PDB file of C-alpha atoms in Angstrom:
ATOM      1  CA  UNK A   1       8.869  19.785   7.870  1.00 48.00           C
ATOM      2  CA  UNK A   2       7.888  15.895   7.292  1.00 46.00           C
ATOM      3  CA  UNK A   3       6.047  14.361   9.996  1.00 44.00           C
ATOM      4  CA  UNK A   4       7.598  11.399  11.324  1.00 46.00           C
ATOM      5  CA  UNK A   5       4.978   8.493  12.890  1.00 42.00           C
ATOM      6  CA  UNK A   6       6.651   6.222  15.633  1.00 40.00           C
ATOM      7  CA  UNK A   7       5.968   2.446  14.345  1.00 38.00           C
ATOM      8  CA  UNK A   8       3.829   0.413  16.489  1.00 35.00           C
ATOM      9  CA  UNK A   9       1.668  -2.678  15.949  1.00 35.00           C
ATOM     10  CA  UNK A  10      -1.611  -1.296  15.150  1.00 37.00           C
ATOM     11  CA  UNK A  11      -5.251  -3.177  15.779  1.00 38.00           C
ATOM     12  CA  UNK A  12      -6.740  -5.630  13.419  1.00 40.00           C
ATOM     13  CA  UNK A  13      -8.272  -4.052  10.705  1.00 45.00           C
ATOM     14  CA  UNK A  14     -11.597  -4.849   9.064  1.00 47.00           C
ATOM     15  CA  UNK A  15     -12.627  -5.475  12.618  1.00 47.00           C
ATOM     16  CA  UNK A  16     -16.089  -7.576  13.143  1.00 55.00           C
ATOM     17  CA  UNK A  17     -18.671  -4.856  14.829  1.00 51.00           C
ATOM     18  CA  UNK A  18     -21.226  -7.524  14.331  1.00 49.00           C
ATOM     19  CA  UNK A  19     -22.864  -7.118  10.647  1.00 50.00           C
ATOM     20  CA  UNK A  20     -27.132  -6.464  11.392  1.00 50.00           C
ATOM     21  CA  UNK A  21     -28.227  -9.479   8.737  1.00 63.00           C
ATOM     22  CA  UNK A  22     -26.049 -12.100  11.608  1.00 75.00           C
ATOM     23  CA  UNK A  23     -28.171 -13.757  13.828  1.00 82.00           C
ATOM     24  CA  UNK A  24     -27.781 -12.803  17.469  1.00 84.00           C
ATOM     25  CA  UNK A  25     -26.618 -16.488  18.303  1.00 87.00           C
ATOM     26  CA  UNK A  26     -24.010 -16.080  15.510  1.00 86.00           C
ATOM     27  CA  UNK A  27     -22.662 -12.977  16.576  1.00 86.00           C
ATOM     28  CA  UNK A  28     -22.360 -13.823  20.564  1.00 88.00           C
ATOM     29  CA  UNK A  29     -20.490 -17.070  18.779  1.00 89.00           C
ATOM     30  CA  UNK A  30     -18.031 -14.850  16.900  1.00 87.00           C
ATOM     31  CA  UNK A  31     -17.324 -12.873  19.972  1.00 86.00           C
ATOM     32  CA  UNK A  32     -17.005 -16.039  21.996  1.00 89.00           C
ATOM     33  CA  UNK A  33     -14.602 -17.501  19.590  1.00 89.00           C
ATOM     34  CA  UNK A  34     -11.630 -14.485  19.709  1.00 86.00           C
ATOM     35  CA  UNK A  35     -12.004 -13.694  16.023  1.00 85.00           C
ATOM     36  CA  UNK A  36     -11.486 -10.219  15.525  1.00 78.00           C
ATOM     37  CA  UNK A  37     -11.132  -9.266  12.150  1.00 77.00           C
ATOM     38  CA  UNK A  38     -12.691  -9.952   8.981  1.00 78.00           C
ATOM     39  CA  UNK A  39      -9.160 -10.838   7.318  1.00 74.00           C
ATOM     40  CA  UNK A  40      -8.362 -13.965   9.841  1.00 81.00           C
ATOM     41  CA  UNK A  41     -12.236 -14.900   9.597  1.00 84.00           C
ATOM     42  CA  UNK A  42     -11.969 -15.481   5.891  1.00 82.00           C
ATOM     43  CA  UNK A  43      -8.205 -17.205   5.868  1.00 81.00           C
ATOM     44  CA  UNK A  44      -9.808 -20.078   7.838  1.00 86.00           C
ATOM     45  CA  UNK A  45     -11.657 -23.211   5.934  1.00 88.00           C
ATOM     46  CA  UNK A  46     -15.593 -23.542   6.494  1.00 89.00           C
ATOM     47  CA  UNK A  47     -14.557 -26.728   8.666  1.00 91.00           C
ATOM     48  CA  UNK A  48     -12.195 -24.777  10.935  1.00 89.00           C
ATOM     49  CA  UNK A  49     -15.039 -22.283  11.373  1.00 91.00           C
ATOM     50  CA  UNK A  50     -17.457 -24.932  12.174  1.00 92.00           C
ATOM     51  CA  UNK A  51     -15.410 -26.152  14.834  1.00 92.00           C
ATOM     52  CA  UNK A  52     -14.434 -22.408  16.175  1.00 91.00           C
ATOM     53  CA  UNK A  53     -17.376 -21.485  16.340  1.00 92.00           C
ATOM     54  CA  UNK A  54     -19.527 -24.384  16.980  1.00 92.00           C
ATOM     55  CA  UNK A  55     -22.226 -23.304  14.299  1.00 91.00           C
ATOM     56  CA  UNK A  56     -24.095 -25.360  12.004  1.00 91.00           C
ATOM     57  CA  UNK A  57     -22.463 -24.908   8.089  1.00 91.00           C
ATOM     58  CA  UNK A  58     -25.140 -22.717   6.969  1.00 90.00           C
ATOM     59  CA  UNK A  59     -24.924 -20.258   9.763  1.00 90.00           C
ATOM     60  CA  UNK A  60     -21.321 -20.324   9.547  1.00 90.00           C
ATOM     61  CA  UNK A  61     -21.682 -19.406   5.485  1.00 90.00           C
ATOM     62  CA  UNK A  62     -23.475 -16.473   6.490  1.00 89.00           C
ATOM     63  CA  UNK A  63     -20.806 -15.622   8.766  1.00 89.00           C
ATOM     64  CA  UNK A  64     -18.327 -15.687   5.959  1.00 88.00           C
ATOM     65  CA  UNK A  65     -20.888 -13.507   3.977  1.00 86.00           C
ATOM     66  CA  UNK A  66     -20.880 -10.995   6.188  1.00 83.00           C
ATOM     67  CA  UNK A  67     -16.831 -10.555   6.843  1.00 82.00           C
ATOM     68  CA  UNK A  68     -16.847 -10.723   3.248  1.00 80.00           C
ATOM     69  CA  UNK A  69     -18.735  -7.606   2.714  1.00 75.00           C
ATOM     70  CA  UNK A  70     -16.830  -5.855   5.254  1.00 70.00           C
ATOM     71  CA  UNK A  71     -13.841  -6.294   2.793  1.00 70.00           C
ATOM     72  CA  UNK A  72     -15.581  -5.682   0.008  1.00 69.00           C
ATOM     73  CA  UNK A  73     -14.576  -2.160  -1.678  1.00 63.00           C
ATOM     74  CA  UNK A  74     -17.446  -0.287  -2.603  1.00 66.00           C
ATOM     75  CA  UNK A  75     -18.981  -0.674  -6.171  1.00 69.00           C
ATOM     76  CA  UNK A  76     -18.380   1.630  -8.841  1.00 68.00           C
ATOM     77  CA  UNK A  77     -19.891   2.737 -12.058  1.00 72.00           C
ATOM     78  CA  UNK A  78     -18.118   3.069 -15.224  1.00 71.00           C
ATOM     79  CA  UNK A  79     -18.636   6.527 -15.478  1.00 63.00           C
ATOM     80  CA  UNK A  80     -17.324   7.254 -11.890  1.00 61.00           C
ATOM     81  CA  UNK A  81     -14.058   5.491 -12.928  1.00 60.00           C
ATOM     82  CA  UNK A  82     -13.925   7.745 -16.039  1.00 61.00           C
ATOM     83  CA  UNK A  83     -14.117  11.161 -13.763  1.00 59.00           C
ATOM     84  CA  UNK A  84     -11.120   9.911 -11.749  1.00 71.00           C
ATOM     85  CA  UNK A  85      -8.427  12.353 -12.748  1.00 83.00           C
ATOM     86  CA  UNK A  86      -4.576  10.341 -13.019  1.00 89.00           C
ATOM     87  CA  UNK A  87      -2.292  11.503 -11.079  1.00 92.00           C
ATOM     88  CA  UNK A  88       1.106  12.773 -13.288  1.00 91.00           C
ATOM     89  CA  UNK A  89       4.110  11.540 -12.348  1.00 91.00           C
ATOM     90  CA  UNK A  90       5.808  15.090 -13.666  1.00 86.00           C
ATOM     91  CA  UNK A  91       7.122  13.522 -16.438  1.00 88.00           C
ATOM     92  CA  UNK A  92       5.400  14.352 -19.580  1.00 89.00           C
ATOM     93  CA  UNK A  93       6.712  11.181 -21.815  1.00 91.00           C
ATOM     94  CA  UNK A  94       5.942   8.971 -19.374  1.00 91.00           C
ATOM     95  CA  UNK A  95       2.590  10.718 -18.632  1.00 91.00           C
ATOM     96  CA  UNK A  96       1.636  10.656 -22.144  1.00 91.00           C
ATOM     97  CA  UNK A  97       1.752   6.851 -22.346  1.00 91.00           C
ATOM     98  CA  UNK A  98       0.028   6.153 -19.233  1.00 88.00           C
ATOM     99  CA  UNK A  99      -3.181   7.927 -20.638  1.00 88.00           C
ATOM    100  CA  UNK A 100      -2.214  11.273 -18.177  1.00 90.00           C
ATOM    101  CA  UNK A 101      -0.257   9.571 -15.106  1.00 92.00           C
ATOM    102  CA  UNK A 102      -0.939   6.782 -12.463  1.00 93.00           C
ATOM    103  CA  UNK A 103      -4.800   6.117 -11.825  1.00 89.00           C
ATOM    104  CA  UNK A 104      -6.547   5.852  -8.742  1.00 89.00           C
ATOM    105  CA  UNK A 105      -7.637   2.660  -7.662  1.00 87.00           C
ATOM    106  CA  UNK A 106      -4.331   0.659  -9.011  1.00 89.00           C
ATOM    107  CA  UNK A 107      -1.072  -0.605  -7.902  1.00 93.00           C
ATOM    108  CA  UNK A 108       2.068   0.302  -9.796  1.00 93.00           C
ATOM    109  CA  UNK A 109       5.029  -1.266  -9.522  1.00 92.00           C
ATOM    110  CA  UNK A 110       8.346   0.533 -10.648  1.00 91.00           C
ATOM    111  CA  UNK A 111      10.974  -2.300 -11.202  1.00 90.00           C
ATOM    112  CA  UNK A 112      14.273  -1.612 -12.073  1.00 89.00           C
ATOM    113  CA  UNK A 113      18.080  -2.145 -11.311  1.00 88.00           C
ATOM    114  CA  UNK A 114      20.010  -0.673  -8.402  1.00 85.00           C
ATOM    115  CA  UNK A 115      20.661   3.201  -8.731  1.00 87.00           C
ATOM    116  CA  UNK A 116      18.729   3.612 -11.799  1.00 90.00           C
ATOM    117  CA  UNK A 117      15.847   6.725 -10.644  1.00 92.00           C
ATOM    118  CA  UNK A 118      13.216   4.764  -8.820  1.00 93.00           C
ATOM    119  CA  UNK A 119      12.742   6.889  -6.413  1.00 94.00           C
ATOM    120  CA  UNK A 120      13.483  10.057  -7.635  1.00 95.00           C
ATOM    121  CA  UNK A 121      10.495   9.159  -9.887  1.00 95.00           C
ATOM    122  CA  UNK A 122       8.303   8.598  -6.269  1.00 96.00           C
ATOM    123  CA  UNK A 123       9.800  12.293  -5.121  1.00 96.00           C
ATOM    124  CA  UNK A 124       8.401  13.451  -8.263  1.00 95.00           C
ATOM    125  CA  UNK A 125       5.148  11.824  -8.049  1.00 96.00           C
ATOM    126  CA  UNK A 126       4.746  12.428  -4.457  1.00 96.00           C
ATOM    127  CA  UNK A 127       5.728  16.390  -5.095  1.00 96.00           C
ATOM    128  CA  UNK A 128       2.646  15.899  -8.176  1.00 94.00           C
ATOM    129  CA  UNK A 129       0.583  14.357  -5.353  1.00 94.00           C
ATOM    130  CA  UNK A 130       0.920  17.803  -3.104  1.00 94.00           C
ATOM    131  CA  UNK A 131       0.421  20.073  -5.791  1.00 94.00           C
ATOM    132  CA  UNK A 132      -2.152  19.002  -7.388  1.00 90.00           C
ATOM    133  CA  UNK A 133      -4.248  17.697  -4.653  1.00 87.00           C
ATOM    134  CA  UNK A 134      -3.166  21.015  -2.578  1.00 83.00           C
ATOM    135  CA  UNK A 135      -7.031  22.633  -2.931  1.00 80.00           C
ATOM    136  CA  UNK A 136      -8.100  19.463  -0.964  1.00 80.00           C
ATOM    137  CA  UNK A 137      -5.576  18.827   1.280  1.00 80.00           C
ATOM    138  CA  UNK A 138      -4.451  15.436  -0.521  1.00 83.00           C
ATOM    139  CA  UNK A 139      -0.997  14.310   1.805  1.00 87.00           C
ATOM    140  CA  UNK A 140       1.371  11.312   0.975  1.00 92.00           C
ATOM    141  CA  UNK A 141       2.313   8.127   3.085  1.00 92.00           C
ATOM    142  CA  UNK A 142       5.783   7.583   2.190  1.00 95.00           C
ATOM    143  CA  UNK A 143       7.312   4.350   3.560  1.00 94.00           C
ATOM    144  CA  UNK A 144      10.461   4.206   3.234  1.00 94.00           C
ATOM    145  CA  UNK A 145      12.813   1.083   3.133  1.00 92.00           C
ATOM    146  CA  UNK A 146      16.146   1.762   2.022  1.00 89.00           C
ATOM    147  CA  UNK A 147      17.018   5.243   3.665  1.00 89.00           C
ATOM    148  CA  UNK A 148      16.520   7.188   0.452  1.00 91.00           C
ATOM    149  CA  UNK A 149      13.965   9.592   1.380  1.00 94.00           C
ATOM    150  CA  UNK A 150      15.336  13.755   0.906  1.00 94.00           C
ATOM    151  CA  UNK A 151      12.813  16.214   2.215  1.00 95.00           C
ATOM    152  CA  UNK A 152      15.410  18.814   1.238  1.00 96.00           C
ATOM    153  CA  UNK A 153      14.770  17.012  -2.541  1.00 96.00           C
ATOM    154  CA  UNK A 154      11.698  16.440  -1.745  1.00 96.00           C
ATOM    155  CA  UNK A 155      10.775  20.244  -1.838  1.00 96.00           C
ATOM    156  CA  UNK A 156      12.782  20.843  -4.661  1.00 96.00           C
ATOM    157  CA  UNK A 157      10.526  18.779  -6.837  1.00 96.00           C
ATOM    158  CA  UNK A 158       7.266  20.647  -4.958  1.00 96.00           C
ATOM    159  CA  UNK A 159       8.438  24.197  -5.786  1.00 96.00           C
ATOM    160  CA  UNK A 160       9.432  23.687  -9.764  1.00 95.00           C
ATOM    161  CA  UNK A 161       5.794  22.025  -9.580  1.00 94.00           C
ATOM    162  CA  UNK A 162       4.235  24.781  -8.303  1.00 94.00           C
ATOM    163  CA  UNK A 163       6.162  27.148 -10.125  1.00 94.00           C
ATOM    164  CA  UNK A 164       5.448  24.952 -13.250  1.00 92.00           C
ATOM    165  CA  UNK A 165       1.924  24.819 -12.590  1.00 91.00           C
ATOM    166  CA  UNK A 166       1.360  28.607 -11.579  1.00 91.00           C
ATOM    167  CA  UNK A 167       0.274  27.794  -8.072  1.00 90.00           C
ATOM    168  CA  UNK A 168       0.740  29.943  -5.421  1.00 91.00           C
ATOM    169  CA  UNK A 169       1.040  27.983  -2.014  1.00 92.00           C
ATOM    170  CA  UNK A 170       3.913  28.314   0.397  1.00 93.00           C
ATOM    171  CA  UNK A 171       5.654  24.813  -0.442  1.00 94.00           C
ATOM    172  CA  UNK A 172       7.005  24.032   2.876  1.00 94.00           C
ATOM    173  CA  UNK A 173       3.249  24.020   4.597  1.00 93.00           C
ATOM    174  CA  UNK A 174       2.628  21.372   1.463  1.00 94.00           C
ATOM    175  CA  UNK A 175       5.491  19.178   3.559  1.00 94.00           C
ATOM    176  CA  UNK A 176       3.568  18.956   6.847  1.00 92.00           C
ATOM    177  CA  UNK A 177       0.972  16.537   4.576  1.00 91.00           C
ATOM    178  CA  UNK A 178       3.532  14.000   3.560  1.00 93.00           C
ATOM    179  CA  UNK A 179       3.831  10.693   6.291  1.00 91.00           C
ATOM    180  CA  UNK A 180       6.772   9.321   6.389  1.00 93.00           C
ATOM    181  CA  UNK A 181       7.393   5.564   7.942  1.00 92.00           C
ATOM    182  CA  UNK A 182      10.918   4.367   8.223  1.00 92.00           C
ATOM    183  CA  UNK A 183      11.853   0.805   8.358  1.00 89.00           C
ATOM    184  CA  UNK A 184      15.426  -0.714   7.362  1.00 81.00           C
ATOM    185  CA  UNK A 185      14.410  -4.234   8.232  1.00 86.00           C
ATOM    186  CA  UNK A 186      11.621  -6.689   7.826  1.00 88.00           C
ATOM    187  CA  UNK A 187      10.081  -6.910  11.442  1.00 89.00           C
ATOM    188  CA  UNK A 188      10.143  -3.282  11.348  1.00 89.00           C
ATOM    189  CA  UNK A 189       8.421  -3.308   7.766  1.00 90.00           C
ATOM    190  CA  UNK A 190       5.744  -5.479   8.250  1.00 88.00           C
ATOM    191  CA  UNK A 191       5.094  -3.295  11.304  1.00 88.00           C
ATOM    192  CA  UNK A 192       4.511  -0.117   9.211  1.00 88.00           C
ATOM    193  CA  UNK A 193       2.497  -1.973   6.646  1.00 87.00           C
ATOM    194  CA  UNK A 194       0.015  -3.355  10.162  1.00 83.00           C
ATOM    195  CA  UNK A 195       0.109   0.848  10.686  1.00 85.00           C
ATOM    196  CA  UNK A 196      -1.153   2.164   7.580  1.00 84.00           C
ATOM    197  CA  UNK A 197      -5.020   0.965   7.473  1.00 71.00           C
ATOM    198  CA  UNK A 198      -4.913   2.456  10.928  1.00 72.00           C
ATOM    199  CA  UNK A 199      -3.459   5.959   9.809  1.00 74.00           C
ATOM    200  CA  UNK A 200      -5.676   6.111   7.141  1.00 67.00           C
ATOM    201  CA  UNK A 201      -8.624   5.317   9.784  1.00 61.00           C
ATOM    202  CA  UNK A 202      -7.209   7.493  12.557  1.00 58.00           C
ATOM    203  CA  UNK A 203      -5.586  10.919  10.598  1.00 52.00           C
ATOM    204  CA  UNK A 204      -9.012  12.648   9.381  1.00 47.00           C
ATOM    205  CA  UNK A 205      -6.125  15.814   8.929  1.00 45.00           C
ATOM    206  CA  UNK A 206      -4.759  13.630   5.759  1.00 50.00           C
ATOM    207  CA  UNK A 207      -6.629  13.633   3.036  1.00 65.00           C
ATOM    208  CA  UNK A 208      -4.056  10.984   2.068  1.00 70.00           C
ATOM    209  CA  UNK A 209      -4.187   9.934  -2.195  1.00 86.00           C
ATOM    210  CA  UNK A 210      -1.051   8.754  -2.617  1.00 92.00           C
ATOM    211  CA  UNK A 211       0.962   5.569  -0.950  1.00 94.00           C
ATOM    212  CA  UNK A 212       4.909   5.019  -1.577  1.00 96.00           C
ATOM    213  CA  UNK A 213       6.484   1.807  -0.398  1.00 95.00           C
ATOM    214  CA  UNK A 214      10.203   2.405  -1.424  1.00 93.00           C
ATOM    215  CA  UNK A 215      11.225  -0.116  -1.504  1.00 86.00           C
ATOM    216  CA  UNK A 216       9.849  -4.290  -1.048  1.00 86.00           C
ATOM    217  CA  UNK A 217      13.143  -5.639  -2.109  1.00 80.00           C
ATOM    218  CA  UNK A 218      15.082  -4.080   0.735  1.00 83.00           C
ATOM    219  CA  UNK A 219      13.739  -5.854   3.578  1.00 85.00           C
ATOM    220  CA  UNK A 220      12.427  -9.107   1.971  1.00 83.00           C
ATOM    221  CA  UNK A 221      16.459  -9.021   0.592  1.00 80.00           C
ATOM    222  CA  UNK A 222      18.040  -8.743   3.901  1.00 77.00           C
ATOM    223  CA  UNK A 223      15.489 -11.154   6.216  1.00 83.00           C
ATOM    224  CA  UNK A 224      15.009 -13.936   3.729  1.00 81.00           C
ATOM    225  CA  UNK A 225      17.454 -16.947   2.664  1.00 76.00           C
ATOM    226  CA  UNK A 226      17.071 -19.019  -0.573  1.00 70.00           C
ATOM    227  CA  UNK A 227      15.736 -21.750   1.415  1.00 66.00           C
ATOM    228  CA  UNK A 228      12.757 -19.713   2.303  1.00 78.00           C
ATOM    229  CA  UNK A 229      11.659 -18.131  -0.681  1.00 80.00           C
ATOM    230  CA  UNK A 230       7.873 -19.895  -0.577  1.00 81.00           C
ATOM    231  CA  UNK A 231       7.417 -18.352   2.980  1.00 84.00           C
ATOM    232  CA  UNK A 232       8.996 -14.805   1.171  1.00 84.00           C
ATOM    233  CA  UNK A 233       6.395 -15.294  -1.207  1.00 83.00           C
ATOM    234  CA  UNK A 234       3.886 -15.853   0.938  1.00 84.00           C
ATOM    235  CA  UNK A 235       4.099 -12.764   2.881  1.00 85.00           C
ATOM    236  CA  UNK A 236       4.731 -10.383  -0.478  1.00 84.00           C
ATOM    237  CA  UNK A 237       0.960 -12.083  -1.344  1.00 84.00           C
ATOM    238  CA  UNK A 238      -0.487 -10.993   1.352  1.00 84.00           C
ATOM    239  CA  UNK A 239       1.628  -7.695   0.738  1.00 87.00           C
ATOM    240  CA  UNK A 240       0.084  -7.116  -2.222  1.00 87.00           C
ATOM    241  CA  UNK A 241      -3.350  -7.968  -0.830  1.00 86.00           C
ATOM    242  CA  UNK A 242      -3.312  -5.012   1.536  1.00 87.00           C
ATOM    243  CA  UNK A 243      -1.966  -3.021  -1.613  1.00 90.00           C
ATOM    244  CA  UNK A 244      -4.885  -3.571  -3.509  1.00 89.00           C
ATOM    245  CA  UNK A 245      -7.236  -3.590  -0.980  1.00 84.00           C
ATOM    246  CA  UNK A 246      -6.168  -0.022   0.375  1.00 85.00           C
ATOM    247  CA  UNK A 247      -6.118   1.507  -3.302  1.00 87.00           C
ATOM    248  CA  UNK A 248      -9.727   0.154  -3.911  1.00 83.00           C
ATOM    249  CA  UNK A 249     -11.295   0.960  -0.482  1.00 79.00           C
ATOM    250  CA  UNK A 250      -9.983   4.827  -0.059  1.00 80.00           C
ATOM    251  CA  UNK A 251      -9.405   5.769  -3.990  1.00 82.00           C
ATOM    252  CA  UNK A 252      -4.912   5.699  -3.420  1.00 87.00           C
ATOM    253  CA  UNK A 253      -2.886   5.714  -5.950  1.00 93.00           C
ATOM    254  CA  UNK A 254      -0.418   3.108  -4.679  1.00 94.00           C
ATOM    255  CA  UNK A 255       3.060   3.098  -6.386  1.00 95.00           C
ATOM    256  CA  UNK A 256       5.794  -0.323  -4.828  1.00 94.00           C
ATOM    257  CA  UNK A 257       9.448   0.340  -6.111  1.00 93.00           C
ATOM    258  CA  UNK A 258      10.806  -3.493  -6.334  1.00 90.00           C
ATOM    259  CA  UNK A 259      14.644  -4.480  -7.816  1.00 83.00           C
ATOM    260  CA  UNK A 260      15.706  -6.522 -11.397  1.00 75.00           C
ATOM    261  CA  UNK A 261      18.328  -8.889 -11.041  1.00 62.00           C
ATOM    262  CA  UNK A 262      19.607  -9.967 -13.980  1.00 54.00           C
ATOM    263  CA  UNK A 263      20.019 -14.106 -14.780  1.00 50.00           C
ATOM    264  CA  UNK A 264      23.478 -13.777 -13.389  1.00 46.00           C
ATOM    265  CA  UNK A 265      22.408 -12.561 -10.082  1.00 47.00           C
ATOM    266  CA  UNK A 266      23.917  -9.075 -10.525  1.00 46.00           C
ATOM    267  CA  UNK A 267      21.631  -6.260 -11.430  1.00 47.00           C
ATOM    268  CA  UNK A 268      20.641  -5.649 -14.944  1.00 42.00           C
ATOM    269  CA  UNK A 269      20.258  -2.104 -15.673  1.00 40.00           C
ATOM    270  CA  UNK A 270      18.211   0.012 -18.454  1.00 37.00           C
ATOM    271  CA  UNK A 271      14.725  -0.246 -19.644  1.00 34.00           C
ATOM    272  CA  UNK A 272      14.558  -4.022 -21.079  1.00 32.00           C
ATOM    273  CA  UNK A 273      12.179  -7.070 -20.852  1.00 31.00           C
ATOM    274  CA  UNK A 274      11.953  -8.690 -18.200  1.00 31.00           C
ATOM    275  CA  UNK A 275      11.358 -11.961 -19.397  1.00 30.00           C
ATOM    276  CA  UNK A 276      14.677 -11.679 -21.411  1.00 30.00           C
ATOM    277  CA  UNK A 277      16.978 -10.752 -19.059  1.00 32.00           C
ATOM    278  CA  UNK A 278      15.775 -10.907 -15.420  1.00 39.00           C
ATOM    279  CA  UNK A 279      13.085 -11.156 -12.868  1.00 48.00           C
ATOM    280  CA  UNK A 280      12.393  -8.695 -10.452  1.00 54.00           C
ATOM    281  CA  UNK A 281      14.183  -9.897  -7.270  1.00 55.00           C
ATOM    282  CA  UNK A 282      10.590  -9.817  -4.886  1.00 55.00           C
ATOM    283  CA  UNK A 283       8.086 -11.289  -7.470  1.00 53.00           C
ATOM    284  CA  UNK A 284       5.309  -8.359  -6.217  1.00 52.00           C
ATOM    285  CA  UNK A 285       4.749  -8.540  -9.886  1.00 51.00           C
ATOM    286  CA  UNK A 286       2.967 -11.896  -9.976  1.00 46.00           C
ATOM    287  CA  UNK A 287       0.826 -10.971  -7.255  1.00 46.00           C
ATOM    288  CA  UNK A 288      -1.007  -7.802  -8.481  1.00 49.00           C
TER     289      UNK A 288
END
């Protein structure tokens, strides 16, 4: 009953439609120049832009201004923060010291050794995700790294939900909401992560609030070597960019599983400090 997406190299995203407060001469210089999206406009120096598109500085700062407010997630009040309901994880411990479950908005990272439940806990929160979003049509982008998502567990977890929660839906129709995007290595990774501003964009049948990226470790594990860990870093920045980003711009609740390795280089099981006795092996941490 999951829908499967075929991975393909989606468009730019934040694309330039040509902001109204640009000049006309700036935006005919944009389109000259082969910049199409907001996110390589604002990776490039004021000097490079300049030169690209042969603008005076202050034109080109206005330029800036405008990709920058195409990023830009839209403001929010206190109050309107306040009214966003957490989403439980299905765990009522856990639930209880996050203030009610994951909020909207944020980026949570699960870290933990090899085998230890990460993601049986994203089952269960995705499974939370369907039930109690059901009235609204919520749905779930799973991407999945490692070959460890169970639709057959999957709707397990939704049916003691509903039957926890009194609901009466027919579980398996809950299923046909949940994305899934499978990727066992990196080119194939980064690929779904290009896809997912497009789904969001594209799919008006998802009223997606939940995002599952199980895990980054996997691929970044497998492609890397030691002897490029700053460009591995690099790219889980930018990783964590779109993260944010997407959890500001359309309300998500994004949840990243990532692995611990211990200071031996083996993986350090349990519930324990990080700072003690390991470091999670892709350092999405630092970057959120």
């Amino acid at each position: 009953a999951v829908r499967m997406i075929a991975v393909r190299p989606a468009a730019p995203d934040n694309v330039l439609h040509g902001p109204k407060q640009l000049s006309q001469e700036a935006l005919l210089a944009v389109q000259r120049s082969g910049i199409t999206s907001a996110r390589r406009l604002l990776c490039m120096s004021e000097l490079e832009l300049v030169e690209a598109l042969d603008l005076y500085v202050s034109d080109v700062r206005a330029v800036v201004a405008a990709a920058t407010a195409v990023c830009a997630p839209p403001p929010s009040t206190a109050q309107q923060l306040m009214r966003e309901a957490p989403l439980p994880t299905g765990l009522a411990a856990l639930d209880g010291h996050l203030g009610g479950g994951l909020r909207p908005g944020s980026v949570t990272e699960i870290v933990g050794a090899s085998a230890v439940g990460k993601t049986e806990l994203c089952l269960a929160v995705a499974a939370e995700a369907l039930v109690t979003g059901h009235a609204r049509g919520a749905g779930v982008v799973y991407v999945d790294t490692e070959c460890g998502f169970k639709a057959t567990r999957l709707l397990q977890l939704v049916e003691r939900s509903l039957q926890r929660r009194g609901v009466q839906t027919d579980p398996h129709e809950l299923l046909y909401r949940v994305t899934v995007l499978a990727a066992d290595e990196w080119e194939g990774y980064e690929q779904c992560l290009s896809r997912i501003r497009a789904l969001f964009q594209d799919d008006t049948r998802l009223a997606t609030g939940l995002l599952v990226v199980d895990s980054i470790a996997a691929p970044a594990r497998a492609h890397f070597e030691r002897a490029r860990l700053s460009e591995r870093q690099r790219l889980l920045s930018s990783h964590a960019a779109l993260f944010k980003s997407l959890a500001e711009e359309e309300g998500l609740v994004v949840l990243v599983t990532n692995q611990v390795q211990g200071s031996s280089g083996s993986d350090d099981g349990g519930l324990r400090e990080l700072s003690r006795v390991g470091e999670p092996e892709d350092e999405m941490s630092a970057c959120l």
